[in-house]
Coordinates of C-alpha atoms in Angstrom, one line a residue:
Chain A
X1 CA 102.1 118.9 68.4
X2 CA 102.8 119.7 64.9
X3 CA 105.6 118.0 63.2
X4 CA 107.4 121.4 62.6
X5 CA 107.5 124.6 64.3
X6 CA 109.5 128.0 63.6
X7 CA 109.2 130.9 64.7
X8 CA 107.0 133.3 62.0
X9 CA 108.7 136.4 63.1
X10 CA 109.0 138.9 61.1
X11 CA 112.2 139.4 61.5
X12 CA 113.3 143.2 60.8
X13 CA 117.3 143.0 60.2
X14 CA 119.4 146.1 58.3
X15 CA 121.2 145.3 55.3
X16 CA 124.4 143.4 56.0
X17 CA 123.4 142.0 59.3
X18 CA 123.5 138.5 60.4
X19 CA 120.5 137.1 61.0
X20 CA 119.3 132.9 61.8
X21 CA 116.3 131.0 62.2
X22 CA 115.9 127.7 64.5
X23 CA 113.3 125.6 63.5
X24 CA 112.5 122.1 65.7
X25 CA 110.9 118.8 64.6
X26 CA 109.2 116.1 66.4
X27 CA 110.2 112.9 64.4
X28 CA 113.6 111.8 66.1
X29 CA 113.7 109.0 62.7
X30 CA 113.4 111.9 60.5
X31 CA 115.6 111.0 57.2
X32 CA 116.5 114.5 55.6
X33 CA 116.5 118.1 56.2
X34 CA 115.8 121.2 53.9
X35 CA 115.0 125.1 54.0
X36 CA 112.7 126.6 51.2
X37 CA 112.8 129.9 50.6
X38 CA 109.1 131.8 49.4
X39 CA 108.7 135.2 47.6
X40 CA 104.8 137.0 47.9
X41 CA 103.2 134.9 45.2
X42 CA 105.4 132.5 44.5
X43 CA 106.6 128.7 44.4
X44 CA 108.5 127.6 47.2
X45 CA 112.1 126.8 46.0
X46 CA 114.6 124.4 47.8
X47 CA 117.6 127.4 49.1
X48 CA 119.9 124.2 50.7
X49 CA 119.4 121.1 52.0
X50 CA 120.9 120.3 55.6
X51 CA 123.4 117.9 56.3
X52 CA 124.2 116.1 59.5
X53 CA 127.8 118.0 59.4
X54 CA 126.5 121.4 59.1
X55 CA 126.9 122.8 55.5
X56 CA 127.5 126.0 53.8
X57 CA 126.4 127.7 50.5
X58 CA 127.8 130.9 50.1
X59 CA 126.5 133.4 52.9
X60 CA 124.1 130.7 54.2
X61 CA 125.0 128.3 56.5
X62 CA 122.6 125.2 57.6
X63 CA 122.9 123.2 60.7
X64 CA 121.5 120.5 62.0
X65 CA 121.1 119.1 65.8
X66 CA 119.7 115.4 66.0
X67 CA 119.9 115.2 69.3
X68 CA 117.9 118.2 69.9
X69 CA 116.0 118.0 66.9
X70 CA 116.3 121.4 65.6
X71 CA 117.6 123.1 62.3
X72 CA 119.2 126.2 61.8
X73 CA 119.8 128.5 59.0
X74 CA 122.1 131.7 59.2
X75 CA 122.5 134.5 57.1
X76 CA 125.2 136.6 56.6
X77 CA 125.7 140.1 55.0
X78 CA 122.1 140.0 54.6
X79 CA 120.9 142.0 51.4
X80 CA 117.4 143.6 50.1
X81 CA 117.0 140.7 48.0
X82 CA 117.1 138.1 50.7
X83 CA 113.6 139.2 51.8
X84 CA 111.6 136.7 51.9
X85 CA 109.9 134.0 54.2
X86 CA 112.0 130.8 54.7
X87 CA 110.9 127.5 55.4
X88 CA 112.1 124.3 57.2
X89 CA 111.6 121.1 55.8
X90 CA 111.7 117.6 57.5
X91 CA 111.0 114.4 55.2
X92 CA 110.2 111.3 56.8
X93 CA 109.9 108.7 54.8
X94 CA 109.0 110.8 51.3
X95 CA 106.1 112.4 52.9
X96 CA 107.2 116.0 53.5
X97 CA 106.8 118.1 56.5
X98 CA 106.7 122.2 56.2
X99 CA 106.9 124.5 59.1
X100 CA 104.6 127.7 58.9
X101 CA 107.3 129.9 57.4
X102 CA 109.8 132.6 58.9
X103 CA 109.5 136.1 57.5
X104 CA 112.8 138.4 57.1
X105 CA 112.5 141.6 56.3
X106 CA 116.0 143.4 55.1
X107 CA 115.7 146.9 54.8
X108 CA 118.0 149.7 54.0
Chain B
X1 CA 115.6 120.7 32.0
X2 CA 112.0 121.5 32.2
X3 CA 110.7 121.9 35.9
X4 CA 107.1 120.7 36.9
X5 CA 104.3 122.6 35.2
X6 CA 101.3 123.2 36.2
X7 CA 97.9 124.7 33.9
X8 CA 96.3 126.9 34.3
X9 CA 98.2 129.8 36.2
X10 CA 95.1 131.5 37.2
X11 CA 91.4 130.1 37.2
X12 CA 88.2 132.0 37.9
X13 CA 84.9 130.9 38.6
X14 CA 81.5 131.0 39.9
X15 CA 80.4 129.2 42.9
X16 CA 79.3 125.2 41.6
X17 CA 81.5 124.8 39.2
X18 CA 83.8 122.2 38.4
X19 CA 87.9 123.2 38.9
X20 CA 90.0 120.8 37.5
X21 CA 94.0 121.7 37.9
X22 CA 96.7 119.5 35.7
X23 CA 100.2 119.1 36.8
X24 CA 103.2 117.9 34.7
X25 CA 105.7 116.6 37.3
X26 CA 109.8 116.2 36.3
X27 CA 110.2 113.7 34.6
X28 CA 111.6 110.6 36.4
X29 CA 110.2 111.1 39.2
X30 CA 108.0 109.3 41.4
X31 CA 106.5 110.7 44.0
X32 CA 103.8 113.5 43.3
X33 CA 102.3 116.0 46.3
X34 CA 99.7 118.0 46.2
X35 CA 99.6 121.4 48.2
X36 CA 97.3 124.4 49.4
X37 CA 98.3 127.3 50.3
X38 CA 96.7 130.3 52.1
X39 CA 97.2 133.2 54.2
X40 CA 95.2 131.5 57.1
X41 CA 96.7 127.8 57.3
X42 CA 100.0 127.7 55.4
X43 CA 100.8 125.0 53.2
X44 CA 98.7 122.1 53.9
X45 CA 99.5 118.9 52.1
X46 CA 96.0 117.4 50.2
X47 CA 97.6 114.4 48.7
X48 CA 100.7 112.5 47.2
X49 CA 101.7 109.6 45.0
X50 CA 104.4 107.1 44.2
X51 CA 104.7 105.7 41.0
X52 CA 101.2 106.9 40.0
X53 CA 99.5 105.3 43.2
X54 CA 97.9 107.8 46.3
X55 CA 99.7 106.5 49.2
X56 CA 98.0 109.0 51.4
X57 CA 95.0 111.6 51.0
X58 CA 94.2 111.9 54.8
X59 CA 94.5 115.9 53.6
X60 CA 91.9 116.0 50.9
X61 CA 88.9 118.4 52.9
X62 CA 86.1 116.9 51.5
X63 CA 84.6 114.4 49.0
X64 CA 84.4 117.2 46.7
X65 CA 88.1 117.1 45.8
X66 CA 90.0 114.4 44.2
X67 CA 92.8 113.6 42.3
X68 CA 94.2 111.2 39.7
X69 CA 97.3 110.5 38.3
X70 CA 96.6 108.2 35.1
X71 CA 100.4 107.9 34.2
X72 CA 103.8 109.1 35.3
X73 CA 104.0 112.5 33.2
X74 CA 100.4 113.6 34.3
X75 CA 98.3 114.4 37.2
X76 CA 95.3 116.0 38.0
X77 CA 93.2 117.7 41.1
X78 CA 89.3 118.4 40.3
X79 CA 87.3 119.9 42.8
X80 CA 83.3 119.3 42.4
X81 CA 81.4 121.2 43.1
X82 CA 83.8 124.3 44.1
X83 CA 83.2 126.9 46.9
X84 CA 84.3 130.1 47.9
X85 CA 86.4 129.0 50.8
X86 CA 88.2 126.8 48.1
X87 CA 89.8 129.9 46.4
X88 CA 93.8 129.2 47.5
X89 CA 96.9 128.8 45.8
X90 CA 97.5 125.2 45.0
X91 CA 100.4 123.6 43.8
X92 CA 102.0 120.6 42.9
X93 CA 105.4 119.1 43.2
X94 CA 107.4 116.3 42.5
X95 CA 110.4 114.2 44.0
X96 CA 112.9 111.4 43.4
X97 CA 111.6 109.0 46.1
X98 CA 114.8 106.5 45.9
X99 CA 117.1 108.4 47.7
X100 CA 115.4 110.3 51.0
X101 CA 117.5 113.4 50.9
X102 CA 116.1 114.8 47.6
X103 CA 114.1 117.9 48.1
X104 CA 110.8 118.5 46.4
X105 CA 110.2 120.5 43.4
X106 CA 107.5 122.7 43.3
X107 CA 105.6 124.3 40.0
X108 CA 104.5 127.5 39.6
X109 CA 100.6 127.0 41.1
X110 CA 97.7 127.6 40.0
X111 CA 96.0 130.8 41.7
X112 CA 91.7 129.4 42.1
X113 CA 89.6 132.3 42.8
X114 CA 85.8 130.7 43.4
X115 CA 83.3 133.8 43.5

């Protein structure tokens, strides 16, 4: 079983929907919690970490669920530029777990 | 403040040939990962270091990689000889290991084409 698994979509939303990705992990004594966002050809760059509250960062909101082990990430008002594929994060212990990546398409 | 770096951006070469990829992580920090990426298998972690050690290189695909970091501002993944099936996106990134909910830094990669 892999450590972390999302769902790779695509996901094909219009501008200004509202659009969220789950993502699960398999390490209950997982430490901390992050989602990536990656353009075509580029770095991965840290979008928000999660916290055990549930945070928010503008139109993006992060959840976490220990007890089911899942993360969740929600978009609002999505826009063109929020294309992109986004990925969960799960660091146990410094060594860093990615999931395969959700793609979201926004179009006009 | 000056992310991590990585040289060079883009590397082409022939089948045989050595590939060696440098990586300047941000500085005070202590751990150091090593990545490949590709369209087939995602982002697959080759190896990392704390404080200039490898704690763990069970991703590393063959004896023909390996990596070194001789000090804290430098580290290095040199592939011998390189192959086709090498050609990937690899990058580096670095973290502050002291607290466990900092994220991971990534630099810009280096794009290895082997022909």
């Amino acid at each position: 079983r892999k450590e972390v698994e999302q769902d790779p979509g695509p996901f094909n939303v219009p501008e200004g929907a509202t659009v969220a990705f789950n993502c699960t992990y398999s390490n209950s004594a997982s430490q901390s919690f992050f989602w990536y966002r990656q353009d075509c050809r580029k770095e991965p760059k840290l979008l928000m970490s999660v916290y055990s509250s549930g945070n928010e960062d503008g139109r993006f909101t992060a959840q976490l669920n220990r007890a089911s082990q899942y993360i969740s990430l929600l978009i609002r008002d999505s826009k063109l530029s929020d294309s992109a594929t986004y990925l969960c994060v799960v660091n146990n212990f410094n060594k860093f777990y990615f999931g395969s990546g959700t793609k979201l398409n926004v179009k006009p | 403040d000056a992310g991590v770096i990585q040289s060079p951006r883009h590397e082409v070469t022939e089948m045989g040939q050595e590939v060696t990829l440098r990586c300047k992580p941000i500085s005070g920090h202590d751990y150091l990962f090593w990545y490949r990426q590709t369209m087939m298998r995602g982002l697959e972690l080759l190896i990392y270091f704390n404080n200039n050690v490898p704690i763990d290189d069970s991703g590393m695909p063959e004896d023909r990689f390996s990596a070194k970091m001789p000090n804290a501002s430098f580290s290095t993944l040199k592939i011998q000889p390189s192959e086709p099936r090498d050609s990937a996106v690899y990058f580096c990134a670095s973290s502050l290991g002291q607290y466990s909910n900092q994220p991971q830094h990534f630099g810009d990669g280096t794009r290895l084409s082997i022909l």
